[in-house]
Short mmCIF file of C-alpha atoms and ligand atoms in Angstrom, two decimals:
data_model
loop_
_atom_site.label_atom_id
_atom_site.label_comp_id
_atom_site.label_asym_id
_atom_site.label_seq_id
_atom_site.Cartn_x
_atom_site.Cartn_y
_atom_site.Cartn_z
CA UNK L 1134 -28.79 15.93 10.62
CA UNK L 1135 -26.65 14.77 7.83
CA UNK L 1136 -25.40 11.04 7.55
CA UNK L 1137 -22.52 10.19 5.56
CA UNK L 1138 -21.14 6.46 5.65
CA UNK L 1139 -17.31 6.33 4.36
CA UNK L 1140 -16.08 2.85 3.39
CA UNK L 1141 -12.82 2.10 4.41
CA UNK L 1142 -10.61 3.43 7.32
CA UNK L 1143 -7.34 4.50 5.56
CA UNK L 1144 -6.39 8.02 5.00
CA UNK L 1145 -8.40 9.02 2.50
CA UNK L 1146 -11.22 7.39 4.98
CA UNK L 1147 -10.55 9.27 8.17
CA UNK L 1148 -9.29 12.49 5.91
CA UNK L 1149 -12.65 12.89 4.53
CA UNK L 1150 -14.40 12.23 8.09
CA UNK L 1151 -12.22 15.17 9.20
CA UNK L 1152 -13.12 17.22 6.49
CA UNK L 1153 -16.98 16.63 7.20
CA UNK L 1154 -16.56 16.93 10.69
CA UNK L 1155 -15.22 20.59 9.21
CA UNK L 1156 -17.40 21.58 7.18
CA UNK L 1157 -21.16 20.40 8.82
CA UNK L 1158 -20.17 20.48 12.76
CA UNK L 1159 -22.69 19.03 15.33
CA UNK L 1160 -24.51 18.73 12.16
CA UNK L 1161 -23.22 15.51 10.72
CA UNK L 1162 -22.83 11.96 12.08
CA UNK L 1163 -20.28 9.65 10.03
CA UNK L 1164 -19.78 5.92 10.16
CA UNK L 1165 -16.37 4.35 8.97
CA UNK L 1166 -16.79 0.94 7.94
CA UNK L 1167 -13.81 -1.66 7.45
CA UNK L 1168 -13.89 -5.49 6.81
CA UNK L 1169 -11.23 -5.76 9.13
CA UNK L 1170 -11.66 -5.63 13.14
CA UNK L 1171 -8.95 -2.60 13.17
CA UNK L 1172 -8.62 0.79 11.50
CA UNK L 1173 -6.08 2.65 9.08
CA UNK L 1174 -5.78 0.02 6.04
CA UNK L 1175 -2.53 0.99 4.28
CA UNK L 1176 -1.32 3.06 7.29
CA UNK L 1177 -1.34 -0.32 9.46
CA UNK L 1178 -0.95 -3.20 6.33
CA UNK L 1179 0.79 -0.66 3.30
CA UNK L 1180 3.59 1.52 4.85
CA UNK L 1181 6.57 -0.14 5.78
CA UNK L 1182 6.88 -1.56 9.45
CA UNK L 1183 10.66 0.37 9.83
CA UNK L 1184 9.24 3.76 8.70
CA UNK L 1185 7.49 4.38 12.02
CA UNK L 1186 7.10 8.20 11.85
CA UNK L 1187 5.10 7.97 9.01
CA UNK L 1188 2.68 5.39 10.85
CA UNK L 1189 2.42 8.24 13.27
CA UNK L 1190 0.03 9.96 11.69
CA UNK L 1191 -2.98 7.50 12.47
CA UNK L 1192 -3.10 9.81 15.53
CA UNK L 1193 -4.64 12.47 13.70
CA UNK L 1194 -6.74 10.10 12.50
CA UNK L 1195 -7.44 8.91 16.13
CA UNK L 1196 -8.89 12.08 17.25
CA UNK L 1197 -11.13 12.39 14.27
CA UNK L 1198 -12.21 8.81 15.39
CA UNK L 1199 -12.74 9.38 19.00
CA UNK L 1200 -15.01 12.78 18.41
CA UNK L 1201 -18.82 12.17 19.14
CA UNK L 1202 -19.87 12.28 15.63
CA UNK L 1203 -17.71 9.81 14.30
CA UNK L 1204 -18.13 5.86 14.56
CA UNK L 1205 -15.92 3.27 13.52
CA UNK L 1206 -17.50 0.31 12.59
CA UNK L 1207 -15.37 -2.57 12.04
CA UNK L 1208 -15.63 -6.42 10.94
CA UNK L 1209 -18.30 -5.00 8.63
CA UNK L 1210 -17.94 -6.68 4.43
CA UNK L 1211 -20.00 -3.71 2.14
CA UNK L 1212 -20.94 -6.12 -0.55
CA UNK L 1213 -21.10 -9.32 1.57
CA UNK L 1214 -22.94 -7.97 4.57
CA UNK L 1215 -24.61 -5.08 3.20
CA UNK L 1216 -24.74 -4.32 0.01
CA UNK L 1217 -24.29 -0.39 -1.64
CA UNK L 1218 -27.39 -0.10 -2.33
CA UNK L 1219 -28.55 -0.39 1.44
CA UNK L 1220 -26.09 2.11 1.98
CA UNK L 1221 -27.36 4.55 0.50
CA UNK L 1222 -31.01 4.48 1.52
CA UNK L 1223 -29.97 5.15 5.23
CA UNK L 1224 -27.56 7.71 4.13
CA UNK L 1225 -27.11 10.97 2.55
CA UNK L 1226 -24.03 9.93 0.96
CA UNK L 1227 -21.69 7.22 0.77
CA UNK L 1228 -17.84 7.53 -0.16
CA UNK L 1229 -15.82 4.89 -1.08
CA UNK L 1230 -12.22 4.31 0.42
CA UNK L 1231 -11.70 1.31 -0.51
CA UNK L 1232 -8.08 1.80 -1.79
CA UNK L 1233 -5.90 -0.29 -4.13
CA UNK L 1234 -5.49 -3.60 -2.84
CA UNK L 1235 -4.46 -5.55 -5.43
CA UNK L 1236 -1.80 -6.34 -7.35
CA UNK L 1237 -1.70 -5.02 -11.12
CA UNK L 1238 -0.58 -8.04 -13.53
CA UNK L 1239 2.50 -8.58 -15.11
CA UNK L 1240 0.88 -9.96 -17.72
CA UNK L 1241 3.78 -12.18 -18.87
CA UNK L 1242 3.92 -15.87 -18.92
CA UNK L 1243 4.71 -17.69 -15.48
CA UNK L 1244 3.39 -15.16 -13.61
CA UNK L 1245 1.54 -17.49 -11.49
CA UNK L 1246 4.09 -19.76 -10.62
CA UNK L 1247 5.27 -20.51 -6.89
CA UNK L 1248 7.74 -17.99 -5.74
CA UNK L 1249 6.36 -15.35 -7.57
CA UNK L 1250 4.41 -12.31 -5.48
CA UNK L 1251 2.77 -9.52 -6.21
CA UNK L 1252 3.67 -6.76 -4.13
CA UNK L 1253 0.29 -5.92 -2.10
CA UNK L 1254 0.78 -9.49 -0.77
CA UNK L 1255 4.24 -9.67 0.09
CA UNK L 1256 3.77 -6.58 1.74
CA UNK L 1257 0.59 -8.18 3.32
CA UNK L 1258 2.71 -10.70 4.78
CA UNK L 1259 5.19 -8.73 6.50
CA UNK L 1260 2.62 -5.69 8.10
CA UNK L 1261 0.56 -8.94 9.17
CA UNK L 1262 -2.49 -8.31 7.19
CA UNK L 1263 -4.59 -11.36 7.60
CA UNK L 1264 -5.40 -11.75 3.85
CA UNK L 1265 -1.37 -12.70 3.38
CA UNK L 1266 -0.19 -13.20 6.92
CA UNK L 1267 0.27 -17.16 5.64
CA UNK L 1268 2.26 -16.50 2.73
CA UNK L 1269 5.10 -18.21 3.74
CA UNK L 1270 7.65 -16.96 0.91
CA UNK L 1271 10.58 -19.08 0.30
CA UNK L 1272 13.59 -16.87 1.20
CA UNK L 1273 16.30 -20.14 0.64
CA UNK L 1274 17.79 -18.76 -2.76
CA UNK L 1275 20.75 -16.97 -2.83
CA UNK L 1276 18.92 -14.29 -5.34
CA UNK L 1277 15.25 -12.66 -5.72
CA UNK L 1278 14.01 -10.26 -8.30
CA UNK L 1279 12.05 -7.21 -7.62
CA UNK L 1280 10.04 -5.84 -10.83
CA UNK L 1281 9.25 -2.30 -10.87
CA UNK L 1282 11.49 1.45 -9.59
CA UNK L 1283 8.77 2.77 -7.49
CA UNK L 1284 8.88 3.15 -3.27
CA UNK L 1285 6.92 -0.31 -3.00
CA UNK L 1286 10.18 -1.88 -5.17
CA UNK L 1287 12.37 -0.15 -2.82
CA UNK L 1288 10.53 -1.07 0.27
CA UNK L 1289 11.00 -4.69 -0.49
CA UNK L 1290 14.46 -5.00 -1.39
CA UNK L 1291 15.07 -3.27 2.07
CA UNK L 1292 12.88 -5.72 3.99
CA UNK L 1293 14.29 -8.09 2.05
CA UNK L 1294 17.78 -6.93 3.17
CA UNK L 1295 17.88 -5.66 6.58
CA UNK L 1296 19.12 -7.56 9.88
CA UNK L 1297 17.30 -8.21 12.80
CA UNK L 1298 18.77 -5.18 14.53
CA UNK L 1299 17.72 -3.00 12.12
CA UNK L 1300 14.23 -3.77 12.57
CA UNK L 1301 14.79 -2.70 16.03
CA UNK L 1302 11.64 -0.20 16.99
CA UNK L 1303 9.46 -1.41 14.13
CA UNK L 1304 6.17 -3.45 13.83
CA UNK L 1305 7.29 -6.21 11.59
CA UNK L 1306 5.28 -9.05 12.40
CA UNK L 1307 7.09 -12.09 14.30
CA UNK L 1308 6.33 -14.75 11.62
CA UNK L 1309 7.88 -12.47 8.51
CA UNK L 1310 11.04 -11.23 11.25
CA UNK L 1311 11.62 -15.44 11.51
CA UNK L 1312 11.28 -15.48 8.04
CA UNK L 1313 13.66 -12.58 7.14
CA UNK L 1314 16.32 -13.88 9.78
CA UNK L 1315 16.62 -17.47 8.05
CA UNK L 1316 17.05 -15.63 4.51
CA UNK L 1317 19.93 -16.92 2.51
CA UNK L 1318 19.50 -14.05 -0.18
CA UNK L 1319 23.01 -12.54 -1.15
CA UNK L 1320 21.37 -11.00 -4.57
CA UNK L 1321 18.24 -8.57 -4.54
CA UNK L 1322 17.80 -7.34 -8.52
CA UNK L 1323 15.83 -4.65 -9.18
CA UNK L 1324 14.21 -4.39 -12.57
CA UNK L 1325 13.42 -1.19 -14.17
CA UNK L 1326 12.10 -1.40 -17.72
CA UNK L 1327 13.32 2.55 -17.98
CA UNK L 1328 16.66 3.80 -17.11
CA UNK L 1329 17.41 6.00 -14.17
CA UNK L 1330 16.12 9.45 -14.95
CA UNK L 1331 12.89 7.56 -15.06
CA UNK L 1332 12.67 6.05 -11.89
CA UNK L 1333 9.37 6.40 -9.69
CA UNK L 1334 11.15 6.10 -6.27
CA UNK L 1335 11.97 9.43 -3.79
CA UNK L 1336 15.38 10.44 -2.57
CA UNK L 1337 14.75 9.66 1.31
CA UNK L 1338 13.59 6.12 0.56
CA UNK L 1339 16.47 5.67 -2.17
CA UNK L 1340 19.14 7.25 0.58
CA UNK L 1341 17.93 4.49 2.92
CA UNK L 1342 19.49 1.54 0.95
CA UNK L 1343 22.59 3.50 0.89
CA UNK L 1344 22.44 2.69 4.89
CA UNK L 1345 22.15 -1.12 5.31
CA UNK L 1346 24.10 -2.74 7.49
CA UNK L 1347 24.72 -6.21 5.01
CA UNK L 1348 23.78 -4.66 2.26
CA UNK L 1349 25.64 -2.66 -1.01
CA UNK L 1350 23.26 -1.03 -3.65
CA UNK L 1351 25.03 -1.20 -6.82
CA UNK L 1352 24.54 0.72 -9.98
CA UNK L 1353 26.27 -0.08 -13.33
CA UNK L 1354 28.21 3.18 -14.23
CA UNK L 1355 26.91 2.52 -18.12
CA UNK L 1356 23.68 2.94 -17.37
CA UNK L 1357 23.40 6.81 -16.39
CA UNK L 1358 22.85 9.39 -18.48
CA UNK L 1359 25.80 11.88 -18.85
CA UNK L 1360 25.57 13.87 -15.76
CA UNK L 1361 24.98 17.52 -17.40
CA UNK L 1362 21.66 16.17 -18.23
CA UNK L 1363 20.22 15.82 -14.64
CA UNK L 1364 20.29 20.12 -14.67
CA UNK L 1365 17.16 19.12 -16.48
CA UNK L 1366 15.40 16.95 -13.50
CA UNK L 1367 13.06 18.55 -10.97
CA UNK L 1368 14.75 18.95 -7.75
CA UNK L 1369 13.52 15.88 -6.25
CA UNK L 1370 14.24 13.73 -9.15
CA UNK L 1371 17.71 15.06 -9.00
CA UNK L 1372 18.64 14.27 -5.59
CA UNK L 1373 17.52 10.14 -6.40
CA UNK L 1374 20.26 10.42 -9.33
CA UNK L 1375 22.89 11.85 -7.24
CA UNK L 1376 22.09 9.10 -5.11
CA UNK L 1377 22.34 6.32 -7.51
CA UNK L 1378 25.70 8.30 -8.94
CA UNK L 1379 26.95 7.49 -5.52
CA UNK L 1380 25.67 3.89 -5.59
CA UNK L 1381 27.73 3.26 -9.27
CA UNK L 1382 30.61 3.80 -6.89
CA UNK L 1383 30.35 0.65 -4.86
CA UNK L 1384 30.93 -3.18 -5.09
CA UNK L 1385 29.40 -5.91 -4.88
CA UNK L 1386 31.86 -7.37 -2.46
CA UNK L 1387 31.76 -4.59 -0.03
CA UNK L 1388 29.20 -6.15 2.22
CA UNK L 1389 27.56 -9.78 2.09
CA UNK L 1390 24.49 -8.72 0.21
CA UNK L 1391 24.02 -7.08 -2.98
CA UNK L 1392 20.95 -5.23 -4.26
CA UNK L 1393 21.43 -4.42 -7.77
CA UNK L 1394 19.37 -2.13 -9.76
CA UNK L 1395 18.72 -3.67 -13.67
CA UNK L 1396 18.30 -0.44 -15.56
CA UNK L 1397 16.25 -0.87 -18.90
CA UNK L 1398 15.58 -4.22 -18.20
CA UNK L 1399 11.94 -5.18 -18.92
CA UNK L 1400 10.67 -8.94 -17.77
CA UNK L 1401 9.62 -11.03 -20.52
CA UNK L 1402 8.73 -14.32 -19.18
CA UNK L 1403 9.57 -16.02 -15.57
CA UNK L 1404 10.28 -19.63 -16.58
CA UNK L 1405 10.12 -22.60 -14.11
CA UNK L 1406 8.17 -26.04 -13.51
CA UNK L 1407 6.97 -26.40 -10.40
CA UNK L 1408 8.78 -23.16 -9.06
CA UNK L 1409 10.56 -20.04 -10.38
CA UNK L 1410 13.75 -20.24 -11.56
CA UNK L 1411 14.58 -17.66 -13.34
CA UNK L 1412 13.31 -14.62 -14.92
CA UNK L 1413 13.83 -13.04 -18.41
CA UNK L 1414 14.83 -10.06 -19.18
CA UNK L 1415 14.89 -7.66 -22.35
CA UNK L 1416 17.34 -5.26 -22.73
CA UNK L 1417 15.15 -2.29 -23.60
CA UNK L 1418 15.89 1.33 -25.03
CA UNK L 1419 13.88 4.57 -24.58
CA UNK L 1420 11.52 6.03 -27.71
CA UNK L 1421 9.95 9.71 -26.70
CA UNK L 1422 10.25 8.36 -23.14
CA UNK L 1423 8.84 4.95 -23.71
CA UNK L 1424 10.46 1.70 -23.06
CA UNK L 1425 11.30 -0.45 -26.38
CA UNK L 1426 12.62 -4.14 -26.39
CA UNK L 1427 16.26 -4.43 -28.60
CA UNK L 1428 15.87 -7.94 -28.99
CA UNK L 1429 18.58 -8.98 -26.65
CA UNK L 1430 17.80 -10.81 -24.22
CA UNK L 1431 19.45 -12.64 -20.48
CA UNK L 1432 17.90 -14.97 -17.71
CA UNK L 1433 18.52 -14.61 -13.92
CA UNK L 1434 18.43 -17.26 -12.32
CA UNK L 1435 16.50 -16.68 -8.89
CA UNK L 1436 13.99 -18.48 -6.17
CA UNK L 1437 11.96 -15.58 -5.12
CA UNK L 1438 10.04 -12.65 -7.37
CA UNK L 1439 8.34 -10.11 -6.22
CA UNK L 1440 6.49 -7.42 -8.27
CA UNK L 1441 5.91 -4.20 -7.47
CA UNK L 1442 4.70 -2.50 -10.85
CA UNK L 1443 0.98 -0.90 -9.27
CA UNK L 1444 -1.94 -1.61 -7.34
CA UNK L 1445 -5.63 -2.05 -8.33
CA UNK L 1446 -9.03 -1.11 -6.99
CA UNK L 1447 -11.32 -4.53 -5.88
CA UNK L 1448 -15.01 -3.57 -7.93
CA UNK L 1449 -17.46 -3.56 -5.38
CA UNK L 1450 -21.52 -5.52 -6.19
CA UNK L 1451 -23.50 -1.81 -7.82
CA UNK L 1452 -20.69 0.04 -8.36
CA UNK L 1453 -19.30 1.16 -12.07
CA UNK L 1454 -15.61 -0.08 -12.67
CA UNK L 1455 -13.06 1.14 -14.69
CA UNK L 1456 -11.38 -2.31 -15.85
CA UNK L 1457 -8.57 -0.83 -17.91
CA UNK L 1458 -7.42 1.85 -15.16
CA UNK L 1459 -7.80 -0.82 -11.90
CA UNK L 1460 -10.46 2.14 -10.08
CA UNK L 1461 -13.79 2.78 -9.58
CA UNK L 1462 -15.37 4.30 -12.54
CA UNK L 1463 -15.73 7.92 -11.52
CA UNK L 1464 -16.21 11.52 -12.62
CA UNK L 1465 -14.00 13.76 -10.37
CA UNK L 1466 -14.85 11.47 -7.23
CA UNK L 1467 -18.79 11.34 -8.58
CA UNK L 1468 -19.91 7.49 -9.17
CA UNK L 1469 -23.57 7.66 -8.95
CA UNK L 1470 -26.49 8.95 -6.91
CA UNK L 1471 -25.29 9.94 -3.59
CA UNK L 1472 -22.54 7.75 -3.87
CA UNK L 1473 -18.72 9.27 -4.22
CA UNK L 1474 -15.08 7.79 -3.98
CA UNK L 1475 -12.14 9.38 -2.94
CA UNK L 1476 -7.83 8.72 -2.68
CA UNK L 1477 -6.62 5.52 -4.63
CA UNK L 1478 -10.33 4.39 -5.40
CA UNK L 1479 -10.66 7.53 -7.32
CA UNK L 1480 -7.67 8.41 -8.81
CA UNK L 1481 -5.08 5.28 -8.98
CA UNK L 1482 -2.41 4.30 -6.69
CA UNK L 1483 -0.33 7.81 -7.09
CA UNK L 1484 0.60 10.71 -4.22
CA UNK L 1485 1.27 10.18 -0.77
CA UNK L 1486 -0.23 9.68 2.51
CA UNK L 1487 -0.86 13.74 2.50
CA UNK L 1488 -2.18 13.86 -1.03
CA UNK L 1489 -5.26 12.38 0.67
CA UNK L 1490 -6.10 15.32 2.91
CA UNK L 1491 -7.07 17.79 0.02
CA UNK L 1492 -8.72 14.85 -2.03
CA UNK L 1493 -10.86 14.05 1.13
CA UNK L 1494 -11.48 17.68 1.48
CA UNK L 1495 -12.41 18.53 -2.26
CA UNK L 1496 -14.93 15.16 -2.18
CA UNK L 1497 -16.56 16.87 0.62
CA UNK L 1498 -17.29 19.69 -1.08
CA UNK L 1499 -18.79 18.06 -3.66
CA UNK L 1500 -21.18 16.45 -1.70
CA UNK L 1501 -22.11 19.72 0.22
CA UNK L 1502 -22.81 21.14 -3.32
CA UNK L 1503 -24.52 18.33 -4.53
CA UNK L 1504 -26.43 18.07 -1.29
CA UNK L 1505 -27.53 21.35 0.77
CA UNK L 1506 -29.75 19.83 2.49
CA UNK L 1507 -30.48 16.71 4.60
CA UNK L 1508 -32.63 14.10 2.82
CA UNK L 1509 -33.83 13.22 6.72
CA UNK L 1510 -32.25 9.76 6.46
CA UNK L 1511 -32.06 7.17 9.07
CA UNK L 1512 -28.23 6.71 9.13
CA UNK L 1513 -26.63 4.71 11.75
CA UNK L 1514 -29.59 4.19 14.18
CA UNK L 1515 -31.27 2.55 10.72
CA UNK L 1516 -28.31 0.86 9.96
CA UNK L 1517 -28.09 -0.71 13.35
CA UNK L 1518 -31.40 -2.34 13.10
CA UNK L 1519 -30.22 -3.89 9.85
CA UNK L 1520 -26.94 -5.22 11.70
CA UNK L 1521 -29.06 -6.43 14.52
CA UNK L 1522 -31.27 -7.70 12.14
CA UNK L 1523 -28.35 -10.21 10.22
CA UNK L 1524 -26.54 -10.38 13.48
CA UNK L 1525 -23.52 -8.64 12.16
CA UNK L 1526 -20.58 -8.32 14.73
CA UNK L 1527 -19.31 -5.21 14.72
CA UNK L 1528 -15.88 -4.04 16.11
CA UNK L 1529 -16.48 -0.45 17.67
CA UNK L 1530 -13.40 1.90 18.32
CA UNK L 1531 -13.69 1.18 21.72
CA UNK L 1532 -13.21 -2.41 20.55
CA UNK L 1533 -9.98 -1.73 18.42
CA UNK L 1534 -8.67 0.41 21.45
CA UNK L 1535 -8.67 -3.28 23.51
CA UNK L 1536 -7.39 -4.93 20.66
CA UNK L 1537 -4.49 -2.35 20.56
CA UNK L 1538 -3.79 -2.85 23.87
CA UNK L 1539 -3.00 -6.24 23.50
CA UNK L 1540 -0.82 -5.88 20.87
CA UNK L 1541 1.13 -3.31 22.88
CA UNK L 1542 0.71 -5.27 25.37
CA UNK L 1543 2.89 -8.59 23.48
CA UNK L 1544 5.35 -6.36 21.60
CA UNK L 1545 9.14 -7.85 21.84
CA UNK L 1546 11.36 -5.20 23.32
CA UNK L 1547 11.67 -1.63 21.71
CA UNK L 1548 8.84 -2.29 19.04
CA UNK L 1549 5.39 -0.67 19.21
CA UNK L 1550 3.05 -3.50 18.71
CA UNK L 1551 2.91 -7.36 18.06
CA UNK L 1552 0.13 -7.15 15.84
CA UNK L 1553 -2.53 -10.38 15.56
CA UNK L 1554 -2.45 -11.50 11.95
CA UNK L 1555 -5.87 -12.99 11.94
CA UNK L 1556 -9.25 -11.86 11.98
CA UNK L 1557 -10.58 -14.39 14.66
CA UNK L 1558 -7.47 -13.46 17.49
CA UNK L 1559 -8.29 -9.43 16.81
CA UNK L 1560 -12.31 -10.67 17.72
CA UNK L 1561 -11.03 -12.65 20.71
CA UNK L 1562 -9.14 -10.02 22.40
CA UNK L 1563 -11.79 -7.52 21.92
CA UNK L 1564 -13.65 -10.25 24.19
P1 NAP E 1173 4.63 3.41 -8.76
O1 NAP E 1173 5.26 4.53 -8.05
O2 NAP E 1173 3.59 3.71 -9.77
O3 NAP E 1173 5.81 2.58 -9.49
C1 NAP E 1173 5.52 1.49 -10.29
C2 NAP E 1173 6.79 1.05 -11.01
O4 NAP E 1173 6.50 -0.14 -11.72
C3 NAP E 1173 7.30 2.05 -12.04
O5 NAP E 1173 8.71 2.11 -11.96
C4 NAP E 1173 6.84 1.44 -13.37
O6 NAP E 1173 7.69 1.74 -14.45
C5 NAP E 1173 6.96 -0.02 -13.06
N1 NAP E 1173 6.17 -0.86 -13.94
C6 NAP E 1173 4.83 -0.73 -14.23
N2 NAP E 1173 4.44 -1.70 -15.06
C7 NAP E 1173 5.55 -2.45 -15.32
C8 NAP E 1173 5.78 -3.60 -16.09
N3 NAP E 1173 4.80 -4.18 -16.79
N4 NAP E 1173 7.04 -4.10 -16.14
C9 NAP E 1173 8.04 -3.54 -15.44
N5 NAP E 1173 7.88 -2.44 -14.66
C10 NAP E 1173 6.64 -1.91 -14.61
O7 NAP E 1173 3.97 2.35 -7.79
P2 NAP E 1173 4.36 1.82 -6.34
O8 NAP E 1173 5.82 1.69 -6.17
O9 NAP E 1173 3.48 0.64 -6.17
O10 NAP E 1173 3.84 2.97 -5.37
C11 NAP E 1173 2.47 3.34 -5.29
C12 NAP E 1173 2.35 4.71 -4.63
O11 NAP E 1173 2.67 4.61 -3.25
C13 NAP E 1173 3.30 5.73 -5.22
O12 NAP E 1173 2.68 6.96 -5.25
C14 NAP E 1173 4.45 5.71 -4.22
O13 NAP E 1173 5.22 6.89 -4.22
C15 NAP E 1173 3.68 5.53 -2.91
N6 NAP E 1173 4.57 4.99 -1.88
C16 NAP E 1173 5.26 5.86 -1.11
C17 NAP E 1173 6.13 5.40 -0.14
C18 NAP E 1173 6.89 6.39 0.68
O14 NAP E 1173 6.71 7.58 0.51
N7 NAP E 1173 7.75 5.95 1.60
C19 NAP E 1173 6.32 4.05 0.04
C20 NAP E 1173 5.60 3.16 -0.76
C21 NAP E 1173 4.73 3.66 -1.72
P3 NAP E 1173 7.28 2.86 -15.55
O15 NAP E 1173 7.56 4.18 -14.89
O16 NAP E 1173 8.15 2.55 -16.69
O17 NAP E 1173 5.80 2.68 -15.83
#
């Protein structure tokens, strides 16, 4: 019998359960371990609450969680309540997928000042995750800044701009729903230190702002490229420019709420006492592709930033950690002596929910290579003993599937879940 513990219940989590479960059988028991009480990190806490179908995929990861071989075990801190080390004496292996949960600086001064988020927590705050579920963001000003032109930027600026009725059907949490419906935001800028051949976002996502009931995206004609130089854009990238083409053709007075995109505008400094109040901006120009500051620069005035420039890795006690790139220090998904990682832990926050599958897949392999055999390890009876040991509560599946319940079970009308935003209410309705 092989034992393999997997840290963190995300999709590269449950994809590389599935591809164990694949390629050893009856032959391999796996325990998923999560600090939280419930499964599916960025699936439940990352992906936006209106983009539902995408969320759908935690079934698949559902029936890799209810098979016999797998465990889920919840409400469980590697590092705080059992360290790696531990980890890897009752198993054969241990993979890390741990993700990217924090924010990547700006680096800039007045990044720290109220009213200025990075993107994992503002996102936090609206998907409920109990780490940011008190943010509290102040959504009085009539204008907020978003830094960065990849899907996280364009995520927030459409949270940040839809109605009430459009988050009809979706999981956003009651206290960020309150939040969003008292907003007196009638200008959503969004920075992009490149111009737009350059941008990081995906036509679907992009065609969704085109769609918003209150709001207009605007796009300042001067700012794209003559268009007989799109021929040279991959397919994909294409479609996004058409799209903001069609954007340079509206106004800002066609509906009550503008969200503007700030083409090679790079954030210098966000200036403010005890708040924001504005942030400025150099003009920049491209060099071989790379954004270069002219010298010229503006201020706008705002009351809320948020950026969304990249995510980081959290280094874990025992484990190597690449400072400069935000990830665990790894070779190909190797870290050290039985010990792997795999998804954004390994290679950055880059790819999508699928690009997870083959990486879970390929770190298996690795580890079957590595390891032919079973070292005859103790796994999760020996791990068990430990918990019992340090009386660790653990949340079982069975556990989540209550907790689920209950959050069906208090969803408003038409929306999937209410979900509970701290740690102690998921605990008490397992009870
Ligand atoms: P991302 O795609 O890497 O985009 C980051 C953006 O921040 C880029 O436009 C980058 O510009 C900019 N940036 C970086 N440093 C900056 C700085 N110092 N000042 C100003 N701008 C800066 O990251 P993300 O948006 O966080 O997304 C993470 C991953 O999740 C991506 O793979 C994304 O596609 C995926 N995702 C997918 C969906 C979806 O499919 N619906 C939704 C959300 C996220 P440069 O290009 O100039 O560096």
């Amino acid at each position: 019998m092989r034992h393999i513990a997997i840290i963190g219940s995300g999709p590269a989590g449950y994809y590389t359960a599935e591809a164990a479960l694949k390629q050893w059988g009856d032959d391999v028991r796996i325990d998923v371990f999560d600090r939280l009480p419930v499964p599916y990190g960025l699936i439940r806490t990352g992906v936006a609450p209106d983009h539902q179908t995408i969320k759908k995929v935690a079934m698949r990861y559902e029936k890799t969680a209810l098979t016999d071989n797998v465990r889920f075990v919840g409400n469980i801190s590697i590092g705080t309540d059992i360290e790696i080390a531990q980890l890897q004496s009752l198993y054969d292996a241990v993979v890390l997928a741990t993700g990217a949960p924090r924010d990547r600086a700006l680096g800039i001064e007045g990044e720290d000042l109220p009213g200025v988020h990075g993107s994992a927590e503002f996102v936090g705050w609206y998907n409920g995750h109990p780490q940011f579920a008190g943010l509290a963001p102040d959504l009085g000003a009539e204008t907020a800044v978003v830094i960065g032109n990849g899907n996280v930027a364009l995520d927030i600026a459409r949270i940040l701009a839809k109605t009430a009725r459009e988050f009809a059907g979706s999981d956003i949490v009651a206290h960020a729903l309150d939040g969003l419906n008292a907003s007196r935001l009638r200008r959503i800028v969004v920075l992009g230190r490149r111009g737009p051949h350059q941008i990081a976002m995906t036509p679907k996502e992009l065609g969704e702002l085109g769609e918003l009931e209150r709001a207009v995206p605007i796009v300042e004609p001067g700012d794209l490229p003559p268009e007989s130089e799109d021929e040279a854009l991959d397919p994909g990238q294409r479609k996004s420019v058409a799209l903001l083409r069609q954007f340079a053709q509206n106004r800002v007075r066609d509906k009550p709420l503008a969200i503007e995109f700030d083409f090679f505008a790079s954030p210098v400094r966000i200036v403010g006492e005890d708040r924001v109040r504005s942030v400025t901006v150099e003009r920049t120009r491209l060099d071989d592709g790379r954004p270069v500051g002219t010298g010229e620069s503006y201020d706008i005035p705002c009351g809320l930033v948020v950026s969304a420039i990249g995510y980081r890795s959290v280094p874990i006690p025992g484990v190597p950690f690449d400072e400069k790139q935000g990830r665990i220090a790894n070779d190909d998904g190797r870290v050290g002596d039985r010990l792997y990682c795999v998804g954004w832990a390994r290679r950055g926050p880059t790819g999508t929910i699928g690009t997870n599958k083959p990486d879970g897949f390929a770190i298996v392999e690795k580890i079957a290579a590595d390891m032919p055999d079973a070292a005859g390890k103790r796994g999760r009876e020996g791990f068990d003993a430990l918990a019992a040991e340090r009386g660790l509560d653990i949340v079982t599946f069975r556990d989540w599937k209550r907790i689920e319940e209950a959050e069906t079970g208090a969803a408003r009308d038409g929306a999937p879940r209410e979900k509970f935003t701290d740690i102690e209410a998921m605990i008490r309705a397992r009870d």
